[in-house]
Coordinates of C-alpha atoms in Angstrom, one line a residue:
M1 CA 105.3 82.0 94.8
S2 CA 103.8 78.8 96.2
A3 CA 102.2 76.1 94.0
I4 CA 98.7 74.7 94.0
V5 CA 97.2 71.6 92.4
G6 CA 93.9 69.8 92.5
I7 CA 91.7 67.1 91.0
H8 CA 88.0 66.7 90.9
Y9 CA 86.6 63.4 89.5
L10 CA 83.0 64.2 88.5
D11 CA 82.1 60.4 88.3
G12 CA 82.9 59.9 92.0
R13 CA 86.2 58.1 91.6
P14 CA 88.4 58.6 94.6
V15 CA 91.5 60.7 94.3
E16 CA 94.6 58.7 95.1
Q17 CA 98.4 58.7 94.5
E18 CA 98.1 61.0 91.4
L19 CA 97.8 64.1 93.6
G20 CA 101.1 63.3 95.3
R21 CA 102.8 63.2 91.9
M22 CA 101.5 66.6 91.1
V23 CA 102.7 68.0 94.4
D24 CA 106.1 66.4 94.0
I25 CA 106.8 67.7 90.5
L26 CA 106.3 71.2 91.7
A27 CA 108.8 70.9 94.6
H28 CA 110.9 73.7 93.3
R29 CA 108.1 76.2 94.0
G30 CA 107.7 75.2 97.7
P31 CA 110.8 74.4 99.8
D32 CA 109.0 75.3 103.0
G33 CA 106.4 72.6 103.1
A34 CA 104.0 70.4 101.2
D35 CA 100.6 69.0 102.1
I36 CA 97.6 67.4 100.5
W37 CA 93.9 67.2 101.4
I38 CA 91.6 64.5 99.9
D39 CA 87.9 63.9 100.4
G40 CA 86.7 61.1 98.1
P41 CA 86.6 62.5 94.5
V42 CA 88.2 65.8 95.3
G43 CA 91.8 66.5 96.3
F44 CA 93.9 69.6 96.8
G45 CA 97.7 70.0 97.1
H46 CA 100.0 72.8 98.1
R47 CA 103.7 73.7 98.0
M48 CA 104.7 76.4 100.4
L49 CA 107.2 79.2 99.7
W50 CA 107.3 81.7 102.6
T51 CA 107.5 85.3 101.6
T52 CA 105.2 87.5 103.7
P53 CA 105.4 87.5 107.6
E54 CA 101.9 86.0 107.6
S55 CA 102.9 83.1 105.3
L56 CA 105.1 81.7 108.0
L57 CA 101.9 80.7 109.9
E58 CA 100.1 79.5 106.8
K59 CA 98.9 75.9 106.5
L60 CA 97.4 74.9 103.2
P61 CA 95.2 73.3 102.1
L62 CA 93.0 75.0 104.7
V63 CA 89.7 73.6 105.9
S64 CA 87.1 76.1 107.3
Q65 CA 86.0 75.7 110.9
S66 CA 82.7 74.3 109.8
G67 CA 84.5 71.7 107.6
D68 CA 82.3 72.6 104.6
V69 CA 84.8 74.7 102.7
V70 CA 88.4 74.0 101.7
I71 CA 91.0 76.3 100.0
T72 CA 94.3 76.0 98.4
A73 CA 95.9 79.2 97.2
D74 CA 99.0 81.0 95.9
C75 CA 98.3 84.5 96.9
R76 CA 99.3 87.9 98.3
I77 CA 96.4 90.1 99.4
D78 CA 97.0 93.8 99.5
N79 CA 93.8 95.2 101.0
R80 CA 94.2 93.3 104.3
E81 CA 93.1 96.1 106.6
E82 CA 89.9 96.7 104.6
L83 CA 89.1 93.0 104.7
I84 CA 89.9 92.5 108.4
S85 CA 87.5 95.4 109.1
A86 CA 84.8 94.0 106.9
F87 CA 85.0 90.6 108.7
Q88 CA 85.2 92.3 112.1
L89 CA 88.5 90.6 112.9
E90 CA 90.0 93.6 114.6
K91 CA 90.4 91.8 117.9
C92 CA 92.7 89.3 116.3
P93 CA 96.3 90.4 115.8
P94 CA 96.6 91.1 112.0
E95 CA 100.0 89.4 111.9
K96 CA 98.3 86.2 112.8
I97 CA 95.7 86.4 110.0
T98 CA 96.9 84.8 106.8
D99 CA 96.0 85.8 103.3
S100 CA 94.3 82.5 102.6
Q101 CA 92.2 82.9 105.7
L102 CA 91.0 86.3 104.3
I103 CA 90.1 84.7 101.0
L104 CA 88.2 82.0 102.7
A105 CA 86.3 84.5 104.8
A106 CA 85.6 86.5 101.7
Y107 CA 84.1 83.5 100.1
E108 CA 82.0 82.8 103.2
K109 CA 80.7 86.4 103.1
W110 CA 80.3 87.1 99.4
G111 CA 80.3 83.7 97.8
Q112 CA 81.4 83.6 94.2
Q113 CA 81.6 87.4 94.0
C114 CA 84.5 87.3 96.5
P115 CA 87.3 88.1 93.9
E116 CA 85.6 91.5 93.2
H117 CA 86.6 92.5 96.8
L118 CA 90.2 91.4 96.7
L119 CA 93.3 93.4 95.8
G120 CA 96.6 91.7 95.1
D121 CA 98.0 88.7 93.1
F122 CA 96.2 85.5 93.6
A123 CA 95.2 82.1 92.1
F124 CA 93.1 79.9 94.3
A125 CA 90.6 77.0 94.3
I126 CA 87.8 76.4 96.9
W127 CA 85.8 73.2 97.3
D128 CA 82.4 73.9 98.6
K129 CA 81.1 70.7 100.1
R130 CA 77.6 72.1 100.5
E131 CA 77.2 73.0 96.9
Q132 CA 79.4 70.2 95.6
T133 CA 81.2 72.8 93.5
L134 CA 84.8 73.6 92.8
F135 CA 85.3 77.4 92.6
C136 CA 88.5 78.8 91.1
A137 CA 89.7 82.4 90.6
R138 CA 92.7 84.3 89.2
D139 CA 93.8 87.9 89.9
H140 CA 93.0 90.9 87.7
F141 CA 96.0 90.7 85.4
G142 CA 97.1 87.1 85.6
V143 CA 100.2 87.6 87.7
K144 CA 99.7 84.3 89.4
P145 CA 99.3 81.4 86.9
F146 CA 96.5 78.8 86.8
Y147 CA 96.3 76.0 84.2
Y148 CA 93.7 73.3 84.0
Y149 CA 92.7 70.1 82.1
S150 CA 89.0 69.2 81.6
S151 CA 87.9 66.1 79.8
G152 CA 85.0 63.8 80.4
Q153 CA 84.8 63.1 84.1
T154 CA 88.2 64.5 85.0
F155 CA 89.1 68.1 86.0
A156 CA 92.6 68.9 87.2
F157 CA 94.4 72.2 87.8
A158 CA 98.0 73.2 88.6
T159 CA 100.2 76.3 88.9
E160 CA 102.4 74.9 86.2
I161 CA 101.7 72.8 83.1
K162 CA 104.1 70.1 84.2
G163 CA 101.8 69.6 87.2
L164 CA 99.1 68.4 84.7
L165 CA 101.4 66.5 82.3
C166 CA 102.4 64.1 85.1
L167 CA 98.9 62.7 85.0
P168 CA 98.8 59.7 82.6
E169 CA 95.4 60.7 81.1
V170 CA 96.5 64.2 80.0
P171 CA 97.5 64.0 76.3
R172 CA 100.8 65.5 75.1
Q173 CA 99.5 67.0 71.8
L174 CA 100.8 70.1 70.1
N175 CA 98.4 73.1 69.7
E176 CA 99.4 74.7 66.4
K177 CA 97.0 77.6 67.0
K178 CA 99.3 78.7 69.8
I179 CA 102.2 78.5 67.4
A180 CA 100.3 81.0 65.2
D181 CA 99.9 83.2 68.2
H182 CA 103.7 82.9 68.8
F183 CA 104.3 84.4 65.4
G184 CA 101.8 87.2 65.9
L185 CA 99.1 85.6 63.6
G186 CA 96.6 85.3 66.5
G187 CA 96.8 86.7 69.9
L188 CA 93.2 87.2 71.1
D189 CA 92.7 83.9 72.8
T190 CA 93.8 84.1 76.4
T191 CA 92.9 80.5 77.3
I192 CA 95.0 78.4 75.0
T193 CA 98.5 76.9 75.6
F194 CA 101.0 75.1 73.4
Y195 CA 99.2 71.9 74.5
Q196 CA 95.8 71.1 72.9
H197 CA 94.1 69.8 76.0
I198 CA 95.6 72.2 78.6
L199 CA 94.0 75.6 79.1
R200 CA 94.7 78.6 81.3
L201 CA 92.2 80.4 83.4
P202 CA 92.3 83.9 82.0
A203 CA 93.1 86.9 84.2
A204 CA 90.1 88.4 86.1
H205 CA 88.0 85.3 85.6
I206 CA 86.3 82.8 87.9
M207 CA 85.5 79.2 87.1
K208 CA 82.9 76.9 88.5
V209 CA 83.2 73.1 88.1
S210 CA 80.3 70.8 89.0
C211 CA 78.3 68.0 87.5
Q212 CA 76.7 70.6 85.3
G213 CA 80.1 71.2 83.6
V214 CA 82.7 73.9 83.6
Q215 CA 81.7 77.6 83.5
L216 CA 84.0 80.6 83.0
Q217 CA 83.0 84.1 83.8
S218 CA 84.8 87.5 84.0
Y219 CA 84.4 89.3 87.3
W220 CA 86.2 92.6 86.3
S221 CA 87.3 94.5 83.3
L222 CA 89.0 97.8 82.7
D223 CA 86.7 100.7 81.8
P224 CA 88.1 102.4 78.7
N225 CA 85.5 105.2 78.9
R226 CA 86.2 106.6 82.3
E227 CA 88.1 110.0 82.4
L228 CA 89.4 111.6 85.5
R229 CA 89.4 115.4 85.6
L230 CA 91.4 117.2 88.4
G231 CA 92.2 120.9 88.8
S232 CA 95.9 121.1 87.9
D233 CA 99.0 119.2 86.8
E234 CA 100.1 119.3 90.4
E235 CA 97.0 117.4 91.5
Y236 CA 97.4 114.7 88.9
A237 CA 101.1 114.3 89.9
A238 CA 100.3 114.2 93.6
K239 CA 97.6 111.6 93.0
F240 CA 99.9 109.4 90.9
R241 CA 102.6 109.7 93.6
E242 CA 100.1 108.6 96.3
I243 CA 98.8 105.5 94.3
F244 CA 102.2 104.5 93.0
T245 CA 103.8 104.7 96.5
E246 CA 101.0 102.5 97.9
A247 CA 101.5 100.0 95.0
V248 CA 105.2 99.8 95.9
R249 CA 104.6 99.7 99.7
C250 CA 102.2 96.8 99.7
R251 CA 104.6 94.8 97.6
L252 CA 107.4 95.3 100.1
R253 CA 105.6 93.1 102.7
S254 CA 108.2 90.3 103.3
A255 CA 109.7 88.3 106.0
F256 CA 112.9 88.0 104.0
P257 CA 115.3 90.4 102.2
V258 CA 113.7 92.3 99.3
G259 CA 115.3 93.2 96.0
S260 CA 114.5 95.5 93.1
M261 CA 115.4 95.2 89.4
L262 CA 117.4 98.3 88.4
S263 CA 118.0 98.8 84.7
G264 CA 118.4 102.6 84.9
G265 CA 115.2 103.2 83.0
L266 CA 112.2 105.3 84.3
D267 CA 110.2 102.3 85.5
S268 CA 112.7 100.3 87.5
S269 CA 114.3 103.5 88.9
S270 CA 111.0 104.9 90.0
I271 CA 110.2 101.7 91.9
T272 CA 113.7 101.5 93.4
C273 CA 113.7 105.1 94.6
V274 CA 110.3 104.9 96.2
A275 CA 111.1 101.5 97.7
Q276 CA 114.3 102.7 99.1
E277 CA 112.6 105.6 100.9
L278 CA 109.9 103.2 102.3
Y279 CA 112.6 100.6 103.2
S280 CA 114.9 103.0 104.9
N281 CA 113.2 102.4 108.2
N282 CA 114.4 98.7 108.1
E283 CA 117.5 98.7 110.3
N284 CA 118.2 95.0 109.7
S285 CA 119.0 95.1 106.0
K286 CA 119.3 97.3 102.9
L287 CA 117.2 97.0 99.7
H288 CA 119.1 94.9 97.2
T289 CA 119.3 96.0 93.6
F290 CA 120.0 93.8 90.6
S291 CA 121.2 95.2 87.3
A292 CA 122.4 94.0 83.9
I293 CA 125.5 95.8 82.7
H294 CA 127.4 95.6 79.4
E295 CA 131.1 95.5 79.4
Q296 CA 131.6 94.8 75.7
I297 CA 128.6 96.3 74.0
T298 CA 129.0 99.7 75.7
E299 CA 126.2 101.4 73.8
C300 CA 123.8 99.2 75.7
D301 CA 125.3 100.0 79.1
E302 CA 123.2 102.0 81.5
R303 CA 125.5 102.2 84.5
F304 CA 125.4 106.0 84.3
Y305 CA 121.7 105.9 85.2
Q306 CA 122.0 103.0 87.6
N307 CA 124.8 104.8 89.5
A308 CA 122.6 107.9 89.8
V309 CA 120.1 105.8 91.7
L310 CA 122.7 104.0 93.8
A311 CA 124.1 107.4 94.9
K312 CA 121.0 107.9 96.9
G313 CA 122.4 105.4 99.4
G314 CA 120.7 102.6 101.3
L315 CA 121.0 100.2 98.5
E316 CA 123.1 97.0 98.1
S317 CA 124.0 96.7 94.4
H318 CA 124.5 93.5 92.4
Q319 CA 125.5 93.6 88.8
L320 CA 125.6 91.0 86.0
N321 CA 127.6 91.4 82.7
T322 CA 125.1 90.0 80.2
D323 CA 127.5 90.4 77.3
A324 CA 129.3 87.4 78.7
L325 CA 126.2 85.3 78.5
S326 CA 124.4 83.4 75.7
P327 CA 120.6 84.1 75.4
L328 CA 120.3 80.3 75.4
S329 CA 122.3 79.8 78.6
D330 CA 121.1 77.0 80.9
L331 CA 118.7 76.0 78.1
D332 CA 117.6 72.5 79.3
R333 CA 116.7 73.9 82.8
V334 CA 115.0 76.9 81.3
L335 CA 112.8 74.7 79.0
W336 CA 111.9 72.4 81.9
H337 CA 110.7 75.3 84.1
Q338 CA 109.0 77.2 81.3
D339 CA 106.8 74.3 80.0
E340 CA 106.1 76.4 76.8
V341 CA 108.2 78.2 74.2
Q342 CA 110.5 80.8 75.8
S343 CA 110.4 83.7 73.4
L344 CA 111.3 86.7 75.6
A345 CA 114.5 88.2 74.2
N346 CA 115.8 89.5 77.5
F347 CA 114.7 86.5 79.5
Y348 CA 118.3 85.2 80.1
A349 CA 119.2 88.4 82.0
N350 CA 116.2 87.9 84.3
W351 CA 117.1 84.3 84.7
F352 CA 120.6 85.0 86.0
L353 CA 119.5 88.0 88.1
Y354 CA 117.0 85.8 89.8
D355 CA 119.8 83.4 90.5
S356 CA 121.9 86.2 92.0
A357 CA 119.0 87.3 94.1
S358 CA 118.5 83.8 95.5
S359 CA 122.2 83.5 96.4
H360 CA 121.8 86.6 98.6
G361 CA 118.8 85.3 100.5
V362 CA 116.3 87.5 98.6
R363 CA 112.8 86.0 98.1
V364 CA 110.9 89.0 96.8
I365 CA 111.9 91.0 93.7
L366 CA 110.2 94.2 92.6
D367 CA 110.0 94.4 88.8
G368 CA 109.2 97.4 86.6
F369 CA 107.8 95.3 83.8
D370 CA 105.7 97.4 81.4
G371 CA 105.4 100.7 83.1
D372 CA 105.4 101.9 79.5
N373 CA 101.9 100.7 78.9
T374 CA 100.6 101.4 82.4
V375 CA 101.6 105.1 82.4
S376 CA 101.7 105.3 78.6
H377 CA 103.9 107.5 76.4
G378 CA 100.7 109.1 75.1
T379 CA 101.5 109.1 71.4
G380 CA 97.8 108.4 70.7
Y381 CA 97.3 112.0 71.7
L382 CA 98.8 113.0 68.4
T383 CA 96.1 111.1 66.6
E384 CA 93.4 112.9 68.6
L385 CA 95.0 116.3 67.8
A386 CA 95.1 115.4 64.1
E387 CA 91.6 114.1 64.0
A388 CA 90.3 117.3 65.6
G389 CA 92.4 119.5 63.3
H390 CA 94.4 121.1 66.1
W391 CA 97.4 121.6 63.9
L392 CA 99.3 124.2 66.0
T393 CA 99.1 122.0 69.1
L394 CA 100.1 118.9 67.0
A395 CA 103.0 120.8 65.5
S396 CA 104.2 121.9 68.9
E397 CA 104.0 118.4 70.3
V398 CA 105.7 116.7 67.4
R399 CA 108.4 119.3 67.3
A400 CA 109.1 119.0 71.1
F401 CA 108.9 115.2 71.0
S402 CA 111.4 115.0 68.1
K403 CA 113.7 117.6 69.8
N404 CA 113.8 115.6 73.0
L405 CA 115.0 112.7 71.0
N406 CA 117.3 114.7 68.7
Q407 CA 115.4 113.8 65.6
P408 CA 113.9 115.9 62.7
W409 CA 110.3 116.9 63.2
I410 CA 109.1 118.3 59.9
P411 CA 108.7 114.9 58.0
P412 CA 106.4 113.3 60.6
L413 CA 104.3 116.5 60.9
L414 CA 103.8 116.6 57.1
A415 CA 102.8 113.0 57.1
W416 CA 100.1 113.7 59.8
M417 CA 98.9 116.7 57.7
R418 CA 98.6 114.6 54.6
V419 CA 96.5 112.0 56.4
Y420 CA 94.2 114.3 58.3
G421 CA 94.4 117.7 56.7
L422 CA 94.8 117.5 53.0
N423 CA 93.3 114.2 52.0
P424 CA 91.4 112.2 54.7
L425 CA 91.0 109.3 52.2
I426 CA 94.7 108.7 51.8
S427 CA 96.2 105.3 52.6
K428 CA 96.8 104.2 56.2
F429 CA 100.4 103.7 55.1
F430 CA 101.3 107.2 56.3
I431 CA 99.7 106.7 59.7
L432 CA 101.6 103.5 60.1
R433 CA 104.8 105.2 59.0
V434 CA 104.4 108.0 61.5
L435 CA 103.5 105.8 64.4
G436 CA 106.4 103.5 63.6
S437 CA 108.9 106.4 63.4
L438 CA 107.7 107.7 66.7
R439 CA 108.1 104.3 68.4
R440 CA 111.6 104.0 66.9
L441 CA 112.4 107.5 68.2
M442 CA 111.5 106.3 71.7
R443 CA 113.6 103.1 71.1
Y444 CA 110.7 101.3 72.7
S445 CA 111.6 97.7 73.1
K446 CA 109.0 95.7 75.1
R447 CA 109.9 92.3 76.5
G448 CA 108.4 89.6 74.3
A449 CA 107.5 92.0 71.4
K450 CA 106.3 90.4 68.2
P451 CA 106.9 91.7 64.7
S452 CA 104.4 94.4 63.7
E453 CA 103.7 92.8 60.3
L454 CA 103.5 89.2 59.2
S455 CA 106.8 88.2 57.7
N456 CA 107.2 86.5 54.4
I457 CA 109.6 84.2 56.3
L458 CA 106.5 82.2 57.4
S459 CA 104.9 79.6 55.3
R460 CA 102.0 81.0 53.2
D461 CA 99.9 77.9 53.9
F462 CA 100.5 78.3 57.6
I463 CA 99.6 82.0 57.6
Q464 CA 96.4 81.3 55.6
R465 CA 95.4 78.6 57.9
Y466 CA 95.2 80.9 60.9
E467 CA 95.1 84.4 59.6
S468 CA 91.4 84.3 58.9
S469 CA 90.7 83.6 62.6
N470 CA 92.7 86.5 63.8
D471 CA 90.1 89.2 64.6
S472 CA 92.8 91.6 65.6
T473 CA 93.7 92.2 62.0
K474 CA 90.1 93.4 61.4
R475 CA 90.0 95.9 64.2
K476 CA 90.2 99.5 63.3
R477 CA 93.1 101.6 64.4
P478 CA 92.4 103.3 67.7
K479 CA 91.4 107.0 67.3
T480 CA 92.2 108.0 70.9
E481 CA 95.1 107.7 73.3
R482 CA 92.9 106.0 75.8
E483 CA 91.6 103.4 73.3
S484 CA 95.2 102.7 72.2
Q485 CA 96.4 102.3 75.8
Y486 CA 93.4 100.1 76.7
R487 CA 94.3 97.7 73.9
R488 CA 97.9 97.5 74.9
L489 CA 97.0 96.8 78.6
T490 CA 94.5 94.0 77.6
D491 CA 96.8 92.4 75.0
P492 CA 97.2 88.7 75.9
G493 CA 100.9 89.1 75.5
E494 CA 101.0 90.9 78.8
Q495 CA 99.6 87.9 80.7
N496 CA 102.0 85.7 78.7
T497 CA 105.0 87.7 79.9
L498 CA 103.9 87.8 83.5
E499 CA 103.6 84.0 83.4
K500 CA 107.1 83.5 81.9
L501 CA 108.7 85.8 84.5
N502 CA 106.7 84.0 87.2
S503 CA 108.0 80.6 86.2
A504 CA 111.6 81.9 85.8
A505 CA 111.6 83.4 89.3
A506 CA 110.1 80.2 90.7
A507 CA 113.1 78.3 89.6
F508 CA 115.1 80.2 92.2
C509 CA 112.4 80.4 94.9
I510 CA 111.8 84.0 94.1
E511 CA 108.5 85.8 94.0
P512 CA 108.4 88.7 91.5
R513 CA 106.1 91.6 92.3
F514 CA 105.0 94.2 89.7
P515 CA 104.0 97.6 91.1
F516 CA 102.9 98.8 87.6
W517 CA 100.4 96.0 87.5
D518 CA 98.5 97.3 90.5
K519 CA 94.8 97.5 89.8
R520 CA 94.4 100.9 91.4
L521 CA 97.4 102.4 89.4
I522 CA 96.3 101.0 86.1
E523 CA 92.7 102.3 86.5
F524 CA 94.1 105.7 87.5
C525 CA 96.5 106.0 84.6
L526 CA 94.0 104.8 82.0
S527 CA 91.5 107.4 83.1
L528 CA 94.0 110.3 82.7
P529 CA 93.5 113.0 80.0
P530 CA 95.9 112.4 77.2
E531 CA 97.9 115.6 77.9
Q532 CA 98.9 114.1 81.2
K533 CA 100.7 111.4 79.3
L534 CA 102.2 113.4 76.4
N535 CA 103.0 117.0 77.2
R536 CA 105.6 119.3 75.6
G537 CA 107.1 116.4 73.9
W538 CA 107.6 114.3 77.0
G539 CA 105.9 111.0 77.3
R540 CA 104.6 109.7 80.6
M541 CA 104.6 113.3 81.9
V542 CA 102.4 112.6 85.0
M543 CA 105.0 110.2 86.3
R544 CA 107.9 112.4 85.6
R545 CA 106.3 115.2 87.6
A546 CA 105.3 112.8 90.4
M547 CA 108.9 111.7 90.8
E548 CA 110.2 115.2 91.4
G549 CA 112.6 115.1 94.4
I550 CA 112.4 111.3 94.5
M551 CA 114.2 110.2 91.4
P552 CA 117.5 111.6 90.1
K553 CA 116.8 114.3 87.5
E554 CA 119.0 112.6 84.8
I555 CA 116.5 109.7 84.9
Q556 CA 113.4 111.8 85.6
W557 CA 114.0 113.7 82.3
R558 CA 115.7 110.9 80.4
P559 CA 114.1 111.1 76.9
G560 CA 114.5 107.6 75.5
K561 CA 115.2 104.0 76.2
T562 CA 118.3 101.8 75.6
D563 CA 117.9 99.4 72.7
H564 CA 119.4 96.1 74.0
S565 CA 119.0 94.3 70.7
Q566 CA 122.7 94.7 69.8
S567 CA 123.8 92.9 73.0
F568 CA 121.2 90.2 72.4
N569 CA 122.3 89.7 68.8
H570 CA 125.9 89.7 69.9
G571 CA 125.2 87.0 72.4
L572 CA 123.4 84.8 69.8
L573 CA 126.1 85.1 67.1
T574 CA 129.0 84.8 69.5
F575 CA 127.8 81.9 71.6
E576 CA 125.1 80.2 69.5
R577 CA 126.2 80.3 65.9
E578 CA 126.5 76.5 65.7
C579 CA 123.0 76.1 67.2
L580 CA 121.5 78.7 64.7
D581 CA 123.2 76.9 61.8
D582 CA 121.9 73.6 62.9
V583 CA 118.3 74.7 63.3
I584 CA 118.1 76.9 60.1
L585 CA 120.5 75.4 57.7
K586 CA 121.3 71.8 58.6
H587 CA 118.3 70.2 60.4
P588 CA 115.2 72.4 60.0
E589 CA 112.7 69.5 60.0
V590 CA 110.8 70.6 63.1
I591 CA 110.1 74.1 61.7
E592 CA 109.8 73.5 57.9
S593 CA 106.0 73.2 58.0
Y594 CA 105.7 76.7 59.5
V595 CA 108.3 78.6 57.4
N596 CA 109.3 79.4 53.9
L597 CA 112.7 77.8 54.3
S598 CA 114.5 79.5 51.4
V599 CA 113.3 82.9 52.5
L600 CA 114.3 82.1 56.1
Q601 CA 117.8 81.1 55.1
E602 CA 118.2 84.3 53.0
A603 CA 117.1 86.4 56.0
Y604 CA 119.5 84.4 58.2
Q605 CA 122.4 85.3 56.0
R606 CA 121.4 89.0 56.3
F607 CA 121.2 88.5 60.1
L608 CA 124.7 87.1 60.2
T609 CA 126.0 90.2 58.4
G610 CA 124.0 92.7 60.5
K611 CA 121.7 93.6 57.5
A612 CA 118.4 91.9 58.7
T613 CA 115.4 94.1 59.4
G614 CA 114.1 94.3 62.9
D615 CA 111.1 92.2 61.9
E616 CA 113.4 89.6 60.4
A617 CA 115.6 89.4 63.5
V618 CA 112.6 89.0 65.8
T619 CA 111.1 86.3 63.5
I620 CA 114.4 84.4 63.4
W621 CA 114.6 84.4 67.2
N622 CA 110.9 83.2 67.4
I623 CA 111.7 80.4 65.0
L624 CA 114.8 79.4 66.9
S625 CA 113.0 79.4 70.3
L626 CA 110.1 77.4 68.8
A627 CA 112.5 74.8 67.2
L628 CA 114.5 74.2 70.4
W629 CA 111.3 73.7 72.4
L630 CA 109.8 71.3 69.8
R631 CA 112.9 69.3 69.8
K632 CA 112.9 69.0 73.6
T633 CA 109.2 68.1 74.0
E634 CA 108.6 65.9 70.9
L635 CA 104.9 66.5 71.0
S636 CA 102.4 64.8 68.8
K637 CA 100.6 67.0 66.2
K638 CA 97.6 64.7 66.2

């Protein structure tokens, strides 16, 4: 969780004091050292946060032995043994080889194809003096952030947007297209930010900067057509267990105490249980766990499941009663660290759990973010069965699925039959209704979720201005489970959430690590046949089987998820009623060009009485978070 910055003046101007300002403003990301390197019109900076044992030896920016190549990096490389062998470095003690040295060696060996050979989380920049080229790269899923500004003869990059805004020549202008994305009107552009002139390097991309300009290129993408066929359910489960265990193991590499988020759900519990077994050999310290609990809104409380994991032993538990917190707690500090609109509903819980982790000396946190999409509940399999007319299998799956969740199964089955069996030309309304009901059955609440439909709360003029450019509205509904899962995994919202969690953790000198965002695991899960995801009414079946004997059975066969919206709404209405009234009723000036004010205020009254729809509640939160950020930043729209 270090920080990198850099400047390249293409007109030959020398880099001077501005690089120091960039390094200074990111001091929170690197308490363990700071340094800069300047060579005429090019300069790199670095802020160091020690996490891995090798990072204790790291000195960045790093100049190659020849002096021709320089790197600054925020990285954790997971295929170290493979790379050390490829570079024939076996005679050197591996604990003395840093991750940035491996990246530099990879560049020397493979040139601009080097990211294709790396596993892990990384964002780095390399200045090649021989080629007079700045080469930048970001990891496969965008776990490590990378922002840049390019205009005229100036190119600058930084781990956080504030590292660019401290440069006088970078304009502070609002990007309203990103506001459209914020409300779900767009969402396909992975490069834009809330600032017109600041962009992000997308995940799995490289960038070359030279006198010829700026060139972006993808170096990797998921293959939505690959299918893995093994001989039995047991083989699939064993392979999942092998890959998942390795995804956790390589993220435990730390010179400091390690923690794991533990909500009690399938994702965090799987990580914690596997990590505890791997960590049990560590005689010096236990694995820490960090959990949100609910003392007042007890229907949101998951201590029954958390305690089942803690009963395994070898864990040091830390709990936080989030019912006593406002979702807007510590707002000024949050907005400073986030740089952009903070729209994740459960963000405040993470914020204070990171704070707790930091106070216990933890520098690495394992997080189960979005195991739902990596492993997949497999509901797209129902579409495949209906498309193929496999009605008996469809009926069996829908019945079992509904039974697991204690819900009626006949109505959704009849809807599927109406769509695919009796009248194939019937409106897509029924498909949407069935899929929606299934998602509600699962109580699936992803962090940062947007409303599924455009709300009439938004201004019609604003919608029309950006709706036409939203290609996602024109895409056909996926016909297979794999296509559906592929779209979810490649949705820009995933990268957005990873960035927000990254910056939140950085505020407390914490590095979050995400085992479910391991390239090997995602490629494996996407390639699975659909019946390994949904089987006998159980979503994510391959993972449930793989966790046999590792995870407590009450979690292994837990059918649904806890809906935390009641606790969130309780927090808003209990602690932030005055703020809500001020933004929506008294002083809505900063948002009135984006909303239909009368409709918003009517929806707000329903929200106050608990009668707002889910989409209305989400849109109200998105409007509130946008308004508070706009007030804080005071950006120009021109």
